[in-house]
Amino acid sequence: DIISTVEFNHTGELLATGDKGGRVVIFQREPESKNAPHSQGEYDVYSTFQSHEPEFDYLKSLEIEEKINKIKWLPQQNAAHSLLSTNDKTIKLWKITERDKRPEGYNLKDEEGKLKDLSTVTSLQPMDLMVEVSPRRIFANGHTYHINSISVNSDCETYMSADDLRINLWHLAITDRSFNIVDIKPANMEDLTEVITASEFHPHHCNLFVYSSSKGSLRLCDMRAAALCDKHSKLFEEPEDPSNRSFFSEIISSVSDVKFSHSGRYMLTRDYLTVKVWDLNMEARPIETYQVHDYLRSKLCSLYESDCIFDKFECAWNGSDSVIMTGAYNNFFRMFDRNTKRDVTLEASRESSKPRAVLKPRRVCVGGKRRRDDISVDSLDFTKKILHTAWHPAENIIAIAATNNLYIFQDKVNSDMH
Amino acid sequence: MEFKLEAHRIVSISLGKIYNSRVQRGGIKLHKNLLVSLVLRSARQVYLSDPCPGLYLAGPTGTPAVPPPQQPGEPVAGPPSGWGEPPPPAGRAAWPEPEPQPQRPMVCHTPGAGSSEPVTSVAGAGDALRGGETDSAAAAWSRVERPRAAASGSGSDTCPEGPRAVRRSCGCPPAREEQPVGDGSPAPPAPCPRKRGAAGVGGGRAGCPAPGSTPLKKPRRNSEEQPSTTDEDTDEEMETGNVANLISIFGSSFSGLLRKSPAGGREEEEAEESGPEAAEPGQICCDKPVLRDMSPWSTAIVAF
């Protein structure tokens, strides 16, 4: 099924994917072993479960899709792993536990008929590893509009969920109520001009969070300032370039994803044509802007017709915040090195991804000199889009979701972050 | 000129998108529809500000009786089946609200529009427009008639008398076989019935024209605008298949476009007519003269 979200856990040992059918598949990294040096560090399926089912809202005569919009891992606090998964309306907390022992022995008498010592009746015997997943909390009825993001707070007790117009704060242990912390719904819906597109808690400051809007702005909010954070603490907005104005200027400026850097100092945003790095200390404009596929700027009208212009691409930081990555069309994904200012375009496809093959950089030619392996803009396949990508928190391992295939690439040469 | 064509094309695409979003699984996506409505607004601004005068788009002489799932782009050609609507089934252009929702007072002009299909408005849609539609409906109505008059005979269901058909009562059109249900109503000119009255439930039927000042205004408007008929005759026919359906479904969009419609009247005569109609209740808060006197297609653009 079509993969709709990809997320590494905090150690990178587990990788969770959600799909349109409401299923979650978790992969686990095999520990490196000397016996099979070539299979070290590969990801195998660890668990699969059905997270959400299609539902029907009888009051509004609406079907609620089971597609998993986001998965976020909770920091691990005991032997079990926990994650939050959400569809358009309901968030669920899942607990993933392993069972590798089973109690055996119930006979009170042994073979000779003698009563056994009660403490030896039952013992734990090893068994094949079984991964059990159970829903621990269901956070329902918190949202009128479609949930687009969830984010776990660094306090490990609360998390927030954002829909188009509101953001709610939940406690992980309390399912029957949540606090509304942002509400941008206008009194008259006719006055609506922007919606919330993504939101995230700051990685270290449990009182700060950011949300992005369809107008291309970011708002940093401080929960200590007020209970309702409608007034932002900081507004990050870049003035529009008037020379680029078109019918579709507003659509392409809508931010589809926002991610704090691991350091907490920067934010990364993705709009239709660019990725931008913002410094929390500078609201006037981003400090870096990278063109993902500017050659599409002249094709916006046909992309609008085909609905491609509404695609929501995600973006990702590497563990050291030195490289940023995002997806594009034709199963291409792009990486930008912030230090060297070099960028690369790679393709996630079966042909070019035989095990241990080295990915070859690709190039899209926009006229002018065309090299042999270049792809022309007109031959790009817009049905093959890479919307969801994830980067291992510590190593150079990336997970790329290409429609219904998951690719995991490792950089063996440069395994350590620098 | 190209901008206008481009804008028009974008508007029709956008309306199609909004329409299709209704049947999407998972409900209407607020974000996407907001973006589409912003595009509509931009396109509309370009469309309205383009000084090119001759491009006065009128709806094709077909009927909008195609069911929603069909291509919005198809020019509807056939007569609406069984639509004994007094207003000639002048295409989709007519200002919307042939809504088959009995509880809503409606101005129904588009006989075919939405009547044969179970078009139900988006919740709340159209409410804001309801009142104002009367005016625009009237104007739209007159607009609609002109192309019909010009193309009379093109459709078997066309009232041969063109504009005059408007003045017939419901169920009068000679070509009609079926009459609207509640057709016992008197036969004043029925361009802008305020209520569906007895015929309402059937949906989209011009049914019983409500008494009111509007019908009286109709002839005046007609005569005033006859002179400009020729302009419209030469208009290009853009495929606006289900515009009326779309409009009726969406009413006012949520992007505040209605409030912000540009103050651009088209011709002087339109401005003149704003006076008497100003008194009509339930007007939407936007440029009434502009709205009222535009072609249905333009009205659609303005609405969004």
XYZ file of C-alpha atoms in Angstrom:
722
model
C 0.000 0.000 0.000
C 1.075 3.578 -0.379
C 3.363 4.628 2.428
C 2.178 7.793 4.083
C 4.732 8.379 6.815
C 8.205 7.231 7.852
C 9.866 7.775 11.196
C 12.978 6.526 12.969
C 12.855 6.146 16.719
C 15.236 8.057 18.942
C 18.046 5.531 18.733
C 17.525 4.654 15.116
C 17.124 1.027 15.956
C 13.523 0.999 14.851
C 11.907 2.463 11.778
C 8.132 2.803 11.582
C 6.110 3.308 8.438
C 2.411 4.018 8.125
C 0.379 3.505 5.016
C -2.873 4.496 3.435
C -4.544 1.344 4.571
C -4.083 2.223 8.210
C -1.293 -0.273 8.793
C 1.939 0.332 10.619
C 5.039 -1.673 9.800
C 8.018 -1.467 12.104
C 11.487 -2.425 10.978
C 14.320 -3.264 13.295
C 17.975 -2.943 12.576
C 19.809 -6.172 12.828
C 22.747 -5.979 15.155
C 26.004 -6.189 13.340
C 27.487 -9.584 13.614
C 30.834 -10.860 12.602
C 29.333 -13.984 11.146
C 27.628 -12.212 8.333
C 29.512 -9.003 7.850
C 27.524 -8.063 4.805
C 24.188 -8.067 6.483
C 25.190 -5.863 9.310
C 22.899 -3.100 10.150
C 20.121 -4.022 7.783
C 16.526 -3.440 8.628
C 14.078 -6.309 8.795
C 10.416 -6.356 9.527
C 9.863 -6.381 13.250
C 6.125 -5.998 13.574
C 3.055 -5.214 11.533
C -0.286 -4.155 12.889
C -3.463 -2.439 11.872
C -3.500 0.900 13.581
C -6.575 2.609 12.239
C -9.685 1.427 10.476
C -11.970 3.428 8.249
C -14.687 5.100 10.229
C -17.862 6.894 9.464
C -19.023 10.090 11.049
C -22.768 9.712 10.976
C -23.427 13.230 12.050
C -21.646 14.776 9.133
C -22.037 11.916 6.726
C -18.320 11.798 6.268
C -16.034 8.906 5.899
C -12.888 9.178 7.979
C -9.907 7.812 6.160
C -7.751 5.252 7.866
C -4.613 6.593 6.273
C -1.862 7.138 8.823
C -0.845 10.758 8.594
C 1.960 10.755 11.129
C 3.825 8.467 13.469
C 5.917 9.769 16.314
C 7.954 7.634 18.673
C 7.979 8.266 22.364
C 11.342 8.296 24.096
C 11.932 4.842 25.446
C 11.524 4.638 29.184
C 11.504 0.903 29.782
C 11.812 -2.301 27.847
C 8.778 -1.487 25.762
C 8.636 0.876 22.830
C 5.760 3.274 22.354
C 4.598 5.278 19.448
C 1.772 7.595 18.553
C 0.006 7.121 15.251
C -2.718 9.321 13.897
C -5.179 9.461 11.062
C -7.361 12.470 10.251
C -9.268 12.398 13.504
C -7.919 9.988 16.094
C -4.530 9.555 17.718
C -3.545 6.241 19.233
C -0.755 5.304 21.578
C 0.673 1.878 20.861
C 2.909 -0.120 23.093
C 5.272 -2.572 21.505
C 6.650 -5.296 23.701
C 8.680 -8.394 23.133
C 7.997 -11.753 24.524
C 10.729 -14.343 24.361
C 9.848 -16.513 27.319
C 6.787 -18.420 28.129
C 5.632 -19.957 31.383
C 5.452 -23.690 31.156
C 4.603 -26.398 33.582
C 1.297 -26.716 35.385
C 1.405 -30.189 36.821
C 1.501 -30.259 40.555
C 2.804 -33.782 40.555
C 5.785 -35.108 38.714
C 5.868 -38.253 36.599
C 6.188 -40.462 39.607
C 3.204 -38.958 41.236
C 5.025 -37.064 43.876
C 3.976 -33.557 44.703
C 6.333 -31.061 43.352
C 7.821 -28.206 45.255
C 5.389 -25.487 44.426
C 8.068 -23.036 43.517
C 9.241 -25.333 40.730
C 5.890 -26.047 39.175
C 6.041 -23.320 36.581
C 9.124 -21.955 34.935
C 9.858 -19.573 32.145
C 11.079 -21.301 29.049
C 12.524 -19.581 26.020
C 10.313 -19.326 23.003
C 10.484 -17.719 19.612
C 10.482 -14.003 19.818
C 7.018 -12.602 19.624
C 6.373 -8.930 19.222
C 3.134 -7.810 20.755
C 1.498 -4.538 19.996
C -1.400 -3.208 21.965
C -3.267 0.085 21.895
C -2.837 1.769 25.245
C -4.593 5.038 24.672
C -7.017 6.345 22.150
C -7.254 10.114 21.896
C -10.428 10.704 19.998
C -12.839 13.515 19.301
C -10.296 16.214 19.760
C -10.380 17.605 16.275
C -12.983 18.932 13.944
C -10.638 19.311 11.019
C -8.060 16.949 9.611
C -5.058 16.292 11.814
C -1.874 17.067 9.933
C 0.819 16.652 12.579
C 1.634 15.409 16.047
C 4.677 16.137 18.119
C 5.851 14.716 21.418
C 7.099 17.234 23.925
C 10.567 16.977 25.391
C 8.948 16.620 28.790
C 7.839 13.152 27.680
C 4.495 13.724 29.298
C 2.586 15.767 26.811
C 2.204 15.962 23.090
C 0.369 18.176 20.680
C -1.802 17.480 17.689
C -2.583 20.025 15.023
C -5.369 20.181 12.510
C -6.074 22.859 9.926
C -7.268 25.410 12.409
C -6.450 24.283 15.918
C -3.689 22.794 17.978
C -4.428 20.720 21.048
C -2.180 19.750 23.911
C -2.680 16.312 25.362
C -1.277 14.450 28.295
C -0.137 11.019 27.288
C -2.053 9.425 30.115
C -5.313 11.328 29.748
C -7.574 10.622 26.848
C -10.809 12.302 27.751
C -9.659 15.858 27.498
C -7.139 18.057 25.840
C -6.239 21.701 25.969
C -6.618 23.898 22.974
C -3.509 26.029 22.647
C -3.911 27.544 19.216
C -7.124 28.440 17.472
C -7.034 30.343 14.232
C -10.558 29.689 13.180
C -12.173 32.986 12.272
C -15.583 33.854 13.589
C -16.853 33.803 10.058
C -15.446 31.066 7.919
C -15.715 33.312 4.950
C -12.846 35.265 6.394
C -10.545 32.300 6.434
C -7.290 33.069 4.727
C -4.786 30.637 6.120
C -4.622 27.259 7.778
C -2.093 25.436 9.910
C -0.038 23.047 7.864
C 2.486 21.563 10.309
C 3.658 21.944 13.860
C 6.417 20.700 16.123
C 7.646 21.071 19.655
C 11.093 22.442 20.265
C 13.493 19.553 20.915
C 14.757 20.963 24.209
C 12.471 23.706 25.449
C 9.245 22.119 26.503
C 7.402 25.419 26.394
C 8.180 26.310 22.799
C 6.585 25.058 19.652
C 6.318 26.213 16.090
C 3.543 25.957 13.553
C 3.585 26.736 9.878
C 0.813 28.154 7.795
C -0.450 27.921 4.283
C 0.746 31.454 3.731
C 4.343 30.465 4.207
C 4.845 31.889 7.665
C 6.099 30.247 10.826
C 4.949 31.119 14.277
C 6.957 30.314 17.344
C 4.789 30.179 20.431
C 5.621 30.091 24.090
C 3.201 28.218 26.299
C 4.395 30.094 29.326
C 3.167 33.346 27.894
C -0.502 32.471 27.806
C -2.841 29.555 27.923
C -4.039 30.248 24.431
C -1.101 30.807 22.169
C -2.883 32.600 19.412
C -0.413 35.404 19.698
C 2.925 34.246 18.569
C 6.160 35.048 20.251
C 7.923 35.213 16.937
C 6.693 35.365 13.401
C 9.007 34.133 10.683
C 8.030 35.354 7.303
C 9.847 36.153 4.125
C 8.419 38.904 1.970
C 7.239 37.644 -1.349
C 9.327 38.258 -4.400
C 7.077 40.338 -6.629
C 8.829 39.218 -9.765
C 7.701 35.691 -9.136
C 4.077 36.497 -8.762
C 1.647 34.239 -10.538
C -1.736 32.727 -10.025
C -0.099 30.060 -7.972
C 2.195 32.112 -5.796
C 0.105 31.454 -2.778
C -0.015 27.744 -3.284
C 3.698 27.327 -3.736
C 4.464 29.394 -0.687
C 2.423 27.143 1.562
C 4.742 25.351 3.960
C 4.266 21.608 3.821
C 6.651 20.596 6.603
C 8.600 22.183 9.416
C 11.355 20.517 11.432
C 13.526 21.819 14.203
C 17.186 21.038 13.893
C 18.588 18.630 16.441
C 20.367 21.526 18.040
C 17.147 23.453 18.419
C 18.701 26.543 16.932
C 17.286 26.259 13.436
C 14.110 25.308 11.658
C 13.771 23.705 8.285
C 10.725 24.384 6.126
C 9.631 22.926 2.837
C 7.388 24.662 0.386
C 6.645 23.507 -3.086
C 9.832 24.576 -4.779
C 12.333 25.232 -2.017
C 13.641 24.221 1.364
C 14.620 26.984 3.749
C 16.662 27.086 6.897
C 15.557 29.617 9.483
C 17.477 30.836 12.473
C 15.275 31.165 15.525
C 16.941 34.463 16.198
C 16.054 35.993 12.871
C 12.474 36.443 11.872
C 12.836 38.559 8.787
C 13.950 35.879 6.377
C 15.519 32.448 6.195
C 19.253 32.210 6.458
C 19.471 29.678 3.669
C 17.248 28.834 0.744
C 17.774 25.847 -1.497
C 15.997 25.265 -4.780
C 14.663 21.773 -4.965
C 13.248 21.788 -8.462
C 13.025 25.325 -9.716
C 12.538 24.056 -13.253
C 8.947 23.417 -12.280
C 8.270 27.094 -11.822
C 7.235 27.478 -15.426
C 4.978 24.463 -15.249
C 2.870 25.471 -12.328
C -0.315 25.638 -14.325
C -0.166 22.066 -15.514
C 0.946 20.964 -12.081
C -2.097 22.705 -10.723
C -4.305 20.884 -13.163
C -2.861 17.544 -12.230
C -3.075 18.368 -8.521
C 0.647 17.852 -8.171
C 1.020 21.366 -6.889
C -0.740 20.279 -3.721
C 1.758 17.557 -2.938
C 3.144 17.912 0.536
C 6.795 17.099 0.630
C 8.575 16.526 3.893
C 12.089 17.495 4.815
C 14.704 16.109 7.161
C 17.906 17.033 8.948
C 20.781 14.673 9.379
C 21.978 13.976 12.875
C 24.563 16.737 12.916
C 22.333 19.302 11.183
C 24.861 19.684 8.419
C 22.858 18.123 5.602
C 19.201 18.511 4.751
C 17.154 16.223 2.581
C 13.846 16.342 0.820
C 11.989 14.454 -1.880
C 10.931 15.423 -5.373
C 9.350 13.847 -8.446
C 10.458 10.969 -10.609
C 11.488 9.205 -7.414
C 14.268 11.704 -7.006
C 15.343 13.018 -3.665
C 17.725 15.822 -2.963
C 20.342 16.442 -0.339
C 21.932 19.779 0.416
C 25.133 20.105 2.381
C 24.889 23.310 4.322
C 28.606 23.626 4.811
C 29.963 22.891 1.377
C 26.866 24.235 -0.361
C 26.915 21.216 -2.590
C 23.777 19.377 -3.472
C 22.999 16.071 -5.041
C 20.010 14.475 -6.685
C 19.553 10.757 -6.201
C 16.969 8.338 -7.409
C 15.158 5.664 -5.478
C 14.311 2.992 -7.958
C 14.656 -0.710 -8.230
C 16.988 -0.525 -11.167
C 19.474 1.701 -9.499
C 19.177 0.186 -6.073
C 20.533 -3.279 -6.193
C 21.935 -4.234 -2.831
C 25.208 -2.579 -2.200
C 25.064 -0.624 -5.414
C 26.257 2.894 -5.220
C 23.672 5.486 -6.044
C 24.533 7.558 -9.017
C 23.806 11.248 -8.890
C 21.119 12.273 -11.326
C 20.599 15.501 -13.155
C 17.591 17.182 -14.606
C 18.427 19.195 -17.635
C 16.489 22.280 -18.412
C 17.676 22.952 -21.845
C 21.128 23.829 -22.892
C 23.732 21.168 -22.883
C 22.333 17.798 -22.168
C 24.530 15.072 -20.851
C 23.970 11.461 -21.531
C 22.135 10.396 -18.408
C 20.269 13.578 -17.891
C 16.536 13.571 -17.653
C 14.597 16.302 -19.319
C 11.957 18.114 -17.383
C 9.236 16.892 -19.680
C 10.058 13.269 -19.145
C 9.810 13.462 -15.391
C 7.268 11.101 -13.974
C 5.074 13.140 -11.685
C 3.254 10.136 -10.388
C 6.432 8.938 -8.757
C 6.857 11.328 -5.900
C 8.897 11.034 -2.773
C 6.924 12.806 -0.130
C 8.232 11.086 2.984
C 11.821 10.728 3.997
C 13.572 10.154 7.284
C 17.155 10.342 8.455
C 18.647 8.161 11.153
C 19.269 10.279 14.248
C 22.922 9.383 14.487
C 24.195 7.665 11.389
C 24.091 8.228 7.682
C 21.157 5.993 7.050
C 18.110 7.303 5.262
C 14.672 5.874 4.659
C 12.887 6.914 1.492
C 9.248 6.129 0.818
C 8.550 5.927 -2.890
C 4.825 5.342 -3.247
C 4.516 1.809 -1.942
C 8.168 0.934 -1.682
C 10.504 1.699 1.145
C 14.162 2.212 0.369
C 16.809 2.309 3.024
C 20.170 3.665 2.023
C 23.288 3.599 4.090
C 26.451 5.497 3.636
C 28.980 2.910 4.588
C 31.963 4.982 3.657
C 31.038 7.870 5.845
C 29.286 6.078 8.612
C 30.140 8.648 11.169
C 28.506 11.990 11.104
C 30.684 14.954 10.476
C -6.571 38.809 -23.852
C -4.496 35.760 -23.206
C -4.577 36.518 -19.565
C -8.293 36.449 -19.648
C -8.354 33.133 -21.393
C -5.819 31.753 -19.020
C -7.747 33.097 -16.099
C -10.916 31.628 -17.408
C -9.330 28.279 -17.854
C -7.921 28.355 -14.396
C -11.268 29.274 -12.980
C -12.980 26.384 -14.653
C -10.311 23.995 -13.495
C -10.549 25.331 -9.979
C -14.277 25.019 -9.836
C -13.961 21.477 -11.021
C -11.535 20.745 -8.259
C -13.738 22.163 -5.602
C -16.602 20.211 -6.961
C -14.714 16.976 -7.031
C -13.504 17.499 -3.530
C -17.010 16.978 -2.361
C -17.004 13.380 -3.347
C -13.539 12.670 -2.129
C -13.100 10.134 0.517
C -12.365 11.573 3.869
C -14.349 14.716 3.445
C -13.497 18.093 2.079
C -9.933 19.050 2.676
C -9.923 22.526 4.028
C -6.367 23.368 3.089
C -6.599 22.328 -0.506
C -9.906 24.028 -1.025
C -8.607 27.193 0.518
C -5.695 27.202 -1.887
C -7.970 26.547 -4.802
C -10.195 29.400 -3.786
C -7.191 31.685 -3.579
C -6.304 30.740 -7.115
C -9.849 31.436 -8.118
C -9.617 34.848 -6.603
C -6.412 35.635 -8.407
C -7.826 34.409 -11.656
C -10.922 36.397 -11.100
C -8.997 39.540 -10.460
C -7.125 39.092 -13.649
C -10.270 38.248 -15.452
C -12.107 41.260 -14.230
C -9.300 43.675 -14.572
C -8.422 42.726 -18.076
C -9.658 45.638 -20.097
C -10.528 43.476 -23.052
C -14.145 44.357 -23.644
C -15.487 41.858 -26.047
C -14.910 38.873 -23.987
C -18.194 38.609 -22.257
C -18.615 35.034 -21.605
C -22.036 33.609 -21.650
C -23.030 30.124 -20.906
C -23.569 27.831 -23.758
C -27.075 27.149 -24.739
C -27.032 23.726 -23.372
C -28.502 22.745 -20.153
C -26.686 21.935 -17.041
C -28.647 18.855 -16.467
C -25.654 16.640 -16.427
C -25.088 14.793 -13.262
C -22.198 16.041 -11.241
C -19.884 13.166 -11.831
C -19.713 14.007 -15.454
C -17.054 16.128 -16.860
C -17.623 19.656 -15.815
C -16.113 20.612 -19.070
C -18.748 19.118 -21.216
C -20.915 21.657 -22.769
C -24.313 20.475 -21.995
C -26.228 20.203 -25.102
C -29.344 18.251 -24.541
C -32.473 19.517 -23.065
C -32.904 18.843 -19.473
C -35.116 15.930 -19.311
C -38.488 16.746 -18.206
C -37.810 20.168 -17.013
C -40.806 22.192 -17.537
C -39.130 25.211 -16.303
C -40.516 28.442 -17.330
C -37.164 29.957 -17.610
C -35.775 28.517 -20.705
C -33.217 26.029 -19.735
C -30.622 28.496 -20.490
C -27.558 26.802 -19.476
C -25.752 26.720 -16.498
C -25.148 30.327 -16.638
C -28.069 31.207 -14.526
C -27.277 32.143 -11.076
C -27.454 29.016 -9.041
C -29.658 27.672 -6.440
C -31.928 25.348 -8.134
C -31.128 23.527 -5.026
C -33.389 20.706 -4.197
C -33.499 21.712 -0.659
C -36.971 22.533 0.208
C -36.201 24.312 3.359
C -34.272 26.978 1.659
C -35.886 29.761 -0.141
C -34.249 29.800 -3.435
C -34.008 31.655 -6.518
C -34.173 29.059 -9.064
C -33.538 29.815 -12.548
C -31.580 27.136 -13.910
C -34.191 24.699 -14.758
C -31.938 21.875 -15.496
C -29.185 22.831 -13.291
C -28.960 20.428 -10.535
C -32.508 19.475 -10.803
C -32.116 16.080 -12.219
C -29.245 15.252 -10.074
C -29.224 15.011 -6.384
C -27.145 18.026 -5.950
C -26.981 18.950 -2.362
C -25.236 21.991 -1.236
C -22.244 21.810 0.898
C -23.418 22.406 4.358
C -23.956 26.015 4.785
C -22.932 26.788 1.318
C -25.119 29.157 -0.426
C -26.557 30.587 2.667
C -24.632 33.699 2.350
C -25.547 34.022 -1.199
C -29.091 33.157 -0.921
C -30.342 36.589 -0.489
C -28.068 38.173 -2.926
C -28.800 35.626 -5.460
C -32.106 37.102 -6.065
C -30.542 40.100 -7.588
C -27.827 38.366 -9.349
C -30.211 35.739 -10.346
C -32.343 38.231 -12.019
C -29.438 39.650 -13.810
C -28.070 36.296 -14.575
C -31.410 35.399 -15.810
C -31.559 38.143 -18.244
C -28.091 37.405 -19.357
C -28.897 33.887 -19.878
C -31.778 34.635 -22.021
C -29.939 36.591 -24.497
C -27.779 33.854 -25.802
C -30.771 31.718 -25.901
C -32.601 34.192 -27.905
C -29.740 34.368 -30.233
C -29.514 30.696 -30.481
C -33.125 30.011 -30.411
C -33.995 26.903 -32.142
C -30.789 25.284 -31.216
C -32.378 23.285 -28.570
C -35.645 21.661 -28.736
C -36.386 22.714 -25.293
C -35.760 26.296 -25.888
C -38.697 28.437 -25.565
C -38.948 29.815 -28.974
C -39.826 33.173 -27.733
C -36.616 33.571 -25.950
C -36.710 36.198 -23.358
C -40.351 36.395 -23.406
C -40.531 32.917 -22.185
C -39.459 34.191 -18.937
C -42.710 35.752 -18.465
C -44.551 32.608 -18.894
C -45.647 30.828 -15.899
C -44.094 27.721 -14.851
C -45.016 24.971 -17.065
C -45.843 27.157 -19.940
C -42.983 26.454 -22.222
C -44.450 24.754 -25.183
C -41.723 22.238 -25.533
C -42.217 20.956 -22.132
C -43.970 17.785 -21.468
C -43.750 17.780 -17.812
C -44.854 20.551 -15.719
C -43.435 21.439 -12.439
C -45.407 19.910 -9.746
C -46.801 22.772 -7.948
C -47.735 24.590 -10.961
C -50.923 26.033 -9.879
C -49.221 29.251 -9.237
C -50.145 32.280 -11.148
C -48.109 33.064 -14.107
C -46.254 36.199 -13.536
C -42.881 36.443 -15.065
C -40.873 34.161 -13.013
C -37.280 35.000 -13.262
C -36.573 35.395 -9.673
C -38.872 33.459 -7.526
C -37.906 33.937 -4.012
C -39.271 30.686 -2.902
C -39.774 27.424 -4.490
C -43.157 27.280 -3.096
C -45.133 24.226 -3.778
C -42.963 23.145 -6.541
C -39.951 23.364 -4.430
C -39.326 19.897 -3.411
C -38.715 18.672 -6.820
C -35.627 20.620 -6.859
C -34.537 23.239 -9.197
C -37.894 24.018 -10.452
C -38.617 27.544 -11.022
C -41.917 26.498 -9.716
C -43.941 29.161 -8.238
C -42.511 32.484 -8.769
C -42.827 34.472 -5.695
C -44.683 37.628 -5.847
C -42.489 40.538 -5.471
C -40.950 43.413 -7.087
C -38.455 41.373 -8.898
C -40.624 40.053 -11.630
C -41.669 43.509 -12.439
C -38.145 44.527 -12.847
C -37.454 41.767 -15.167
C -38.908 43.226 -18.263
C -37.207 46.475 -17.668
C -33.912 44.853 -17.371
C -34.535 42.823 -20.384
C -35.265 45.728 -22.549
C -32.362 47.642 -21.261
C -29.998 44.932 -21.934
C -31.249 43.840 -25.238
C -28.940 46.211 -26.993
C -25.964 44.507 -25.612
C -27.087 41.171 -26.804
C -24.984 41.342 -29.839
C -21.917 41.546 -27.739
C -22.634 38.350 -26.074
C -23.548 36.546 -29.169
C -20.094 36.805 -30.349
C -18.689 35.498 -27.154
C -16.707 32.461 -27.153
C -18.243 29.518 -25.561
C -16.064 28.272 -22.913
C -16.881 24.958 -21.572
C -18.498 25.748 -18.339
C -20.368 22.544 -18.024
C -21.418 22.537 -14.501
C -20.728 26.020 -13.431
C -24.188 26.578 -12.170
C -24.052 23.366 -10.275
C -20.766 24.260 -8.810
C -21.885 27.665 -7.818
C -25.013 26.394 -6.293
C -23.097 23.897 -4.350
C -20.534 26.146 -2.973
C -22.222 29.409 -2.582
C -19.717 31.680 -1.074
C -16.324 30.340 -0.583
C -14.625 30.631 2.696
C -11.823 32.735 1.520
C -13.711 35.915 1.920
C -13.781 36.477 -1.758
C -17.267 37.713 -1.691
C -16.367 40.504 0.593
C -13.431 41.439 -1.408
C -14.789 41.408 -4.875
C -13.400 44.228 -6.869
C -15.535 47.165 -7.558
C -15.626 46.880 -11.258
C -18.871 47.372 -13.028
C -18.897 46.557 -16.591
C -21.040 48.855 -18.484
C -22.803 51.929 -17.439
C -26.204 50.481 -17.717
C -25.378 48.096 -15.042
C -24.684 50.841 -12.692
C -28.034 52.288 -13.388
C -29.751 49.226 -12.374
C -28.127 49.054 -9.082
C -30.455 51.570 -7.669
C -33.764 49.811 -7.645
C -32.278 46.554 -6.709
C -30.478 47.963 -3.834
C -33.567 47.613 -1.829
C -33.783 43.924 -2.272
C -33.125 42.208 0.915
C -30.598 39.639 1.719
C -27.922 41.027 -0.451
C -24.493 39.846 -0.003
C -22.055 42.339 1.102
C -20.081 42.961 -1.957
C -20.339 45.032 -4.983
C -23.923 44.574 -5.745
C -24.048 46.249 -9.066
C -21.148 44.255 -10.245
C -22.550 41.027 -9.085
C -26.008 41.568 -10.251
C -25.303 42.497 -13.719
C -22.631 40.210 -14.744
C -23.034 37.275 -16.896
C -23.650 34.112 -15.005
C -20.225 32.955 -15.785
C -18.746 36.098 -14.467
C -20.972 35.811 -11.523
C -19.489 32.466 -10.830
C -16.094 33.965 -10.987
C -17.042 36.749 -8.703
C -18.624 34.419 -6.274
C -15.462 32.564 -5.839
